[in-house]
Amino acid sequence: MSGLAVEGLCVEGPAGPILQDVSFAVGPGEIVALTGESGSGKSMTALSLMRLLPEGLQQKAGRVTLGGTDLGALTERQMCRVRGARIGMVFQEPMTALNPVQTIGAQVTETLRLHAGVRRDEAEAKARDMLARVGLPEERFPLTRYPHELSGGQRQRVVIALAICQRPEVLIADEPTTALDVTTQAQILDLLRALVAEFGMGLILITHDLAVVAGMADRLVVMKDGGVVEQGATAEVLRTPREGYTRALLAASSHRPAAPPARQGTPLLQVRDVVRTYPGARAGLFGARRPVTAVDGVSLTIGQGERVGLVGESGCGKSTLTRAILGLEPVQAGSIALDGQPVEAVRGRIQVVFQDPYGSFNPRHRVRRLVSEPFHLLPRRPGTREGAARVAEALEAVGLRASDSGRYIHEFSGGQRQRIAMARALILRPDLIVLDEAVSALDVSVRARILDLLSDLSARLGLAYLFISHDLAVVRGVTERVLVMKAGRIVEEGATEAVFAAPRHPYTAELIAAAPVLPDWTAREESA
């Protein structure tokens, strides 16, 4: 039998079952999506197929066959020849999947030499051709470039080139576009679709984004608690889901929180004609560095209690502008003020929630210390009793228990960690919270709960938000006004619904067109 078949796969660990009776198949030229919440078993299934289970986990039952070959019957040496050559894998974070001290050409060449045993010059020629196939032609992206010299989307293309350079029978793509902006995401998905058609390989697409699934997959496998709860043709499953869990995922995907009424508050944050430049590359060996302008004359205002979105592609200047607003970077021109005072003087009144709730915490400290970190911005640090009371108040405000203050960050789920990040942002009772891709790494049901929490906090505490995201559906659901940034400038702004319904700038229309959307027939009421 051609293609890959998974039959009754069961994996157990010290604490009990991890995967239970997982069965599905992927034929040549077919795209099958695995979806479900975090912890449902999607990534563990992929690792099982590659026989790369973490230490302590074992396959207890079931069979995985590739082109009729029982992968479980192979020795580790034989399996090493299957990985990369017959099964390729694209990981979510390309920077951690690539070697930072090797050029992109060396990494693709090494893969070809290991698996194909070809000479160096032949491997380099094939590496050059494969990188060109994924959109990185040598005249623009020489083999001598290092990963840090590429954008996120370009690095993901290198990872795809590594995964397909031996033309595998099956390619596994584990959340390959989660961290990418909408236009880059669309390009990567188009690339994967084209490669499937060109090479005739099967593609297993692991994602929590049902809008991506609707536009990409031929068949859909829905997972929950380590098992398959529903599978079938994608259109059929999304149009008429049989299981309540699938219906709940669909409802969460199209969920829009009940937004509090728009506030007509006085101006809070005022950014006026801000310019931020960096030294660029040298013009020759001894030439002067040419400055690169990351933020080019940006002006914006956020009122008290207002919820404002900021969208744009990677590299458009969003992060640089954010750091300047937080008082973390100087600007060459213009001014940034909060209530008329320079932001550097009132940094405690602006707080931030980052994309990665685990990476933004020190894992060696308990939650009480993590949440109270911003106290160092106060003129007088609260005493032990007052500090504990404020930590408890902040935790309870985001739906956690005061007793959680004694636990470590690794003891919480991704959604709970993001709530702790919000508690840390709330501890100083700020006027403005900057949310930098705060929900992009969360699955749809957790994301829906976090968005509801943000809406509730805005209504109860009168907080102003600057919501930075590449997920246009999220921005549309939680903001009342949106700013569109391109090449360091604000090219369009206005009421969120007006901008999304009738964009005036071509770039805004391009972003909206690139964003994946669920077809109308998949919309579900919350009560479903």
PDB file of C-alpha atoms in Angstrom, residues 101-251:
ATOM      1  CA  VAL A 101      26.526  28.843  13.178  1.00  0.00           C
ATOM      2  CA  GLN A 102      26.103  27.124   9.798  1.00  0.00           C
ATOM      3  CA  THR A 103      25.177  28.804   6.527  1.00  0.00           C
ATOM      4  CA  ILE A 104      21.891  27.814   4.904  1.00  0.00           C
ATOM      5  CA  GLY A 105      23.797  26.232   2.021  1.00  0.00           C
ATOM      6  CA  ALA A 106      25.916  24.124   4.364  1.00  0.00           C
ATOM      7  CA  GLN A 107      22.830  22.848   6.192  1.00  0.00           C
ATOM      8  CA  VAL A 108      20.978  21.755   3.051  1.00  0.00           C
ATOM      9  CA  THR A 109      24.209  20.316   1.586  1.00  0.00           C
ATOM     10  CA  GLU A 110      24.876  18.331   4.776  1.00  0.00           C
ATOM     11  CA  THR A 111      21.399  16.802   4.650  1.00  0.00           C
ATOM     12  CA  LEU A 112      21.894  15.709   1.039  1.00  0.00           C
ATOM     13  CA  ARG A 113      25.324  14.212   1.718  1.00  0.00           C
ATOM     14  CA  LEU A 114      24.095  12.300   4.768  1.00  0.00           C
ATOM     15  CA  HIS A 115      21.041  10.789   3.085  1.00  0.00           C
ATOM     16  CA  ALA A 116      22.070  10.559  -0.563  1.00  0.00           C
ATOM     17  CA  GLY A 117      25.819  10.050  -0.180  1.00  0.00           C
ATOM     18  CA  VAL A 118      26.584  12.426  -3.072  1.00  0.00           C
ATOM     19  CA  ARG A 119      29.786  14.417  -3.620  1.00  0.00           C
ATOM     20  CA  ARG A 120      30.040  17.909  -2.154  1.00  0.00           C
ATOM     21  CA  ASP A 121      29.817  19.719  -5.504  1.00  0.00           C
ATOM     22  CA  GLU A 122      26.753  17.691  -6.499  1.00  0.00           C
ATOM     23  CA  ALA A 123      25.134  18.300  -3.105  1.00  0.00           C
ATOM     24  CA  GLU A 124      25.767  22.057  -3.400  1.00  0.00           C
ATOM     25  CA  ALA A 125      24.177  22.118  -6.846  1.00  0.00           C
ATOM     26  CA  LYS A 126      21.123  20.260  -5.526  1.00  0.00           C
ATOM     27  CA  ALA A 127      20.970  22.566  -2.474  1.00  0.00           C
ATOM     28  CA  ARG A 128      21.038  25.585  -4.770  1.00  0.00           C
ATOM     29  CA  ASP A 129      18.212  24.141  -6.862  1.00  0.00           C
ATOM     30  CA  MET A 130      16.103  23.163  -3.819  1.00  0.00           C
ATOM     31  CA  LEU A 131      16.427  26.586  -2.174  1.00  0.00           C
ATOM     32  CA  ALA A 132      15.389  28.178  -5.469  1.00  0.00           C
ATOM     33  CA  ARG A 133      12.339  25.881  -5.576  1.00  0.00           C
ATOM     34  CA  VAL A 134      11.176  27.181  -2.197  1.00  0.00           C
ATOM     35  CA  GLY A 135      11.570  30.814  -3.273  1.00  0.00           C
ATOM     36  CA  LEU A 136      15.184  31.542  -2.256  1.00  0.00           C
ATOM     37  CA  PRO A 137      17.102  31.954  -5.558  1.00  0.00           C
ATOM     38  CA  GLU A 138      20.888  32.189  -5.205  1.00  0.00           C
ATOM     39  CA  GLU A 139      21.176  35.603  -6.830  1.00  0.00           C
ATOM     40  CA  ARG A 140      19.149  37.084  -3.953  1.00  0.00           C
ATOM     41  CA  PHE A 141      19.860  34.538  -1.199  1.00  0.00           C
ATOM     42  CA  PRO A 142      23.395  33.146  -1.604  1.00  0.00           C
ATOM     43  CA  LEU A 143      24.251  29.854   0.088  1.00  0.00           C
ATOM     44  CA  THR A 144      26.655  31.746   2.359  1.00  0.00           C
ATOM     45  CA  ARG A 145      23.877  33.454   4.328  1.00  0.00           C
ATOM     46  CA  TYR A 146      23.261  32.538   7.953  1.00  0.00           C
ATOM     47  CA  PRO A 147      19.771  31.980   9.466  1.00  0.00           C
ATOM     48  CA  HIS A 148      19.877  35.237  11.473  1.00  0.00           C
ATOM     49  CA  GLU A 149      20.264  37.172   8.208  1.00  0.00           C
ATOM     50  CA  LEU A 150      16.852  35.995   6.995  1.00  0.00           C
ATOM     51  CA  SER A 151      13.304  36.939   7.960  1.00  0.00           C
ATOM     52  CA  GLY A 152      10.984  34.485   9.725  1.00  0.00           C
ATOM     53  CA  GLY A 153       9.269  33.497   6.488  1.00  0.00           C
ATOM     54  CA  GLN A 154      12.593  33.035   4.699  1.00  0.00           C
ATOM     55  CA  ARG A 155      13.925  30.851   7.528  1.00  0.00           C
ATOM     56  CA  GLN A 156      10.781  28.726   7.295  1.00  0.00           C
ATOM     57  CA  ARG A 157      11.473  28.265   3.582  1.00  0.00           C
ATOM     58  CA  VAL A 158      14.971  26.975   4.446  1.00  0.00           C
ATOM     59  CA  VAL A 159      13.426  24.475   6.890  1.00  0.00           C
ATOM     60  CA  ILE A 160      11.040  23.340   4.150  1.00  0.00           C
ATOM     61  CA  ALA A 161      13.975  22.940   1.743  1.00  0.00           C
ATOM     62  CA  LEU A 162      15.740  20.760   4.346  1.00  0.00           C
ATOM     63  CA  ALA A 163      12.607  18.640   4.767  1.00  0.00           C
ATOM     64  CA  ILE A 164      11.935  18.061   1.059  1.00  0.00           C
ATOM     65  CA  CYS A 165      15.437  17.945  -0.425  1.00  0.00           C
ATOM     66  CA  GLN A 166      15.201  14.130  -0.651  1.00  0.00           C
ATOM     67  CA  ARG A 167      11.642  14.285  -2.023  1.00  0.00           C
ATOM     68  CA  PRO A 168      10.061  12.370   0.871  1.00  0.00           C
ATOM     69  CA  GLU A 169       6.903  10.339   0.483  1.00  0.00           C
ATOM     70  CA  VAL A 170       5.319  12.135   3.450  1.00  0.00           C
ATOM     71  CA  LEU A 171       5.956  15.616   4.849  1.00  0.00           C
ATOM     72  CA  ILE A 172       4.848  16.524   8.402  1.00  0.00           C
ATOM     73  CA  ALA A 173       4.337  20.261   8.996  1.00  0.00           C
ATOM     74  CA  ASP A 174       3.842  21.045  12.699  1.00  0.00           C
ATOM     75  CA  GLU A 175       2.232  24.509  13.070  1.00  0.00           C
ATOM     76  CA  PRO A 176       4.423  25.849  10.224  1.00  0.00           C
ATOM     77  CA  THR A 177       2.764  29.293  10.034  1.00  0.00           C
ATOM     78  CA  THR A 178       1.720  30.143  13.615  1.00  0.00           C
ATOM     79  CA  ALA A 179       4.392  32.810  14.152  1.00  0.00           C
ATOM     80  CA  LEU A 180       4.150  34.342  10.654  1.00  0.00           C
ATOM     81  CA  ASP A 181       2.244  37.395   9.465  1.00  0.00           C
ATOM     82  CA  VAL A 182      -0.735  36.878   7.169  1.00  0.00           C
ATOM     83  CA  THR A 183       0.971  37.544   3.823  1.00  0.00           C
ATOM     84  CA  THR A 184       3.987  35.369   4.693  1.00  0.00           C
ATOM     85  CA  GLN A 185       1.620  32.703   6.022  1.00  0.00           C
ATOM     86  CA  ALA A 186      -0.274  32.700   2.721  1.00  0.00           C
ATOM     87  CA  GLN A 187       3.008  32.356   0.784  1.00  0.00           C
ATOM     88  CA  ILE A 188       4.189  29.407   2.915  1.00  0.00           C
ATOM     89  CA  LEU A 189       0.836  27.619   2.588  1.00  0.00           C
ATOM     90  CA  ASP A 190       0.856  28.185  -1.184  1.00  0.00           C
ATOM     91  CA  LEU A 191       4.408  26.802  -1.286  1.00  0.00           C
ATOM     92  CA  LEU A 192       3.431  23.648   0.637  1.00  0.00           C
ATOM     93  CA  ARG A 193       0.402  23.126  -1.599  1.00  0.00           C
ATOM     94  CA  ALA A 194       2.548  23.512  -4.736  1.00  0.00           C
ATOM     95  CA  LEU A 195       5.205  21.100  -3.439  1.00  0.00           C
ATOM     96  CA  VAL A 196       2.566  18.466  -2.680  1.00  0.00           C
ATOM     97  CA  ALA A 197       1.290  18.770  -6.237  1.00  0.00           C
ATOM     98  CA  GLU A 198       4.794  18.762  -7.778  1.00  0.00           C
ATOM     99  CA  PHE A 199       6.314  15.901  -5.776  1.00  0.00           C
ATOM    100  CA  GLY A 200       3.143  13.870  -5.224  1.00  0.00           C
ATOM    101  CA  MET A 201       3.957  13.519  -1.523  1.00  0.00           C
ATOM    102  CA  GLY A 202       1.444  13.272   1.292  1.00  0.00           C
ATOM    103  CA  LEU A 203       1.267  16.197   3.733  1.00  0.00           C
ATOM    104  CA  ILE A 204       0.264  15.967   7.397  1.00  0.00           C
ATOM    105  CA  LEU A 205      -0.577  19.521   8.477  1.00  0.00           C
ATOM    106  CA  ILE A 206      -0.740  19.994  12.248  1.00  0.00           C
ATOM    107  CA  THR A 207      -2.541  23.206  13.174  1.00  0.00           C
ATOM    108  CA  HIS A 208      -5.103  24.670  15.551  1.00  0.00           C
ATOM    109  CA  ASP A 209      -6.222  27.202  12.913  1.00  0.00           C
ATOM    110  CA  LEU A 210      -9.408  25.865  11.340  1.00  0.00           C
ATOM    111  CA  ALA A 211      -9.421  28.644   8.754  1.00  0.00           C
ATOM    112  CA  VAL A 212      -6.088  27.304   7.456  1.00  0.00           C
ATOM    113  CA  VAL A 213      -7.501  23.772   7.528  1.00  0.00           C
ATOM    114  CA  ALA A 214     -10.558  24.811   5.503  1.00  0.00           C
ATOM    115  CA  GLY A 215      -8.394  26.238   2.732  1.00  0.00           C
ATOM    116  CA  MET A 216      -5.704  23.555   2.663  1.00  0.00           C
ATOM    117  CA  ALA A 217      -6.728  20.071   3.749  1.00  0.00           C
ATOM    118  CA  ASP A 218      -8.462  17.317   1.794  1.00  0.00           C
ATOM    119  CA  ARG A 219      -9.287  15.438   4.987  1.00  0.00           C
ATOM    120  CA  LEU A 220      -9.466  16.456   8.638  1.00  0.00           C
ATOM    121  CA  VAL A 221      -8.628  14.455  11.782  1.00  0.00           C
ATOM    122  CA  VAL A 222      -9.898  15.986  15.047  1.00  0.00           C
ATOM    123  CA  MET A 223      -8.025  14.931  18.199  1.00  0.00           C
ATOM    124  CA  LYS A 224      -8.894  15.246  21.885  1.00  0.00           C
ATOM    125  CA  ASP A 225      -7.139  13.807  24.954  1.00  0.00           C
ATOM    126  CA  GLY A 226      -4.847  11.635  22.844  1.00  0.00           C
ATOM    127  CA  GLY A 227      -7.543  10.079  20.666  1.00  0.00           C
ATOM    128  CA  VAL A 228      -9.329  10.725  17.378  1.00  0.00           C
ATOM    129  CA  VAL A 229     -12.881  11.929  17.985  1.00  0.00           C
ATOM    130  CA  GLU A 230     -13.853  12.619  14.372  1.00  0.00           C
ATOM    131  CA  GLN A 231     -12.368  12.433  10.889  1.00  0.00           C
ATOM    132  CA  GLY A 232     -13.507  12.714   7.291  1.00  0.00           C
ATOM    133  CA  ALA A 233     -13.506  14.999   4.274  1.00  0.00           C
ATOM    134  CA  THR A 234     -12.692  18.511   5.480  1.00  0.00           C
ATOM    135  CA  ALA A 235     -15.760  20.203   3.999  1.00  0.00           C
ATOM    136  CA  GLU A 236     -18.046  17.526   5.426  1.00  0.00           C
ATOM    137  CA  VAL A 237     -16.563  17.656   8.944  1.00  0.00           C
ATOM    138  CA  LEU A 238     -16.633  21.453   9.105  1.00  0.00           C
ATOM    139  CA  ARG A 239     -20.084  21.783   7.555  1.00  0.00           C
ATOM    140  CA  THR A 240     -21.827  19.087   9.594  1.00  0.00           C
ATOM    141  CA  PRO A 241     -19.658  18.089  12.575  1.00  0.00           C
ATOM    142  CA  ARG A 242     -20.993  15.060  14.423  1.00  0.00           C
ATOM    143  CA  GLU A 243     -19.129  15.525  17.699  1.00  0.00           C
ATOM    144  CA  GLY A 244     -19.772  18.234  20.274  1.00  0.00           C
ATOM    145  CA  TYR A 245     -16.011  18.790  20.644  1.00  0.00           C
ATOM    146  CA  THR A 246     -15.657  19.623  16.935  1.00  0.00           C
ATOM    147  CA  ARG A 247     -18.597  22.013  17.181  1.00  0.00           C
ATOM    148  CA  ALA A 248     -16.962  23.686  20.184  1.00  0.00           C
ATOM    149  CA  LEU A 249     -13.710  24.173  18.235  1.00  0.00           C
ATOM    150  CA  LEU A 250     -15.644  25.763  15.378  1.00  0.00           C
ATOM    151  CA  ALA A 251     -17.486  28.067  17.764  1.00  0.00           C
TER     152      ALA A 251
END
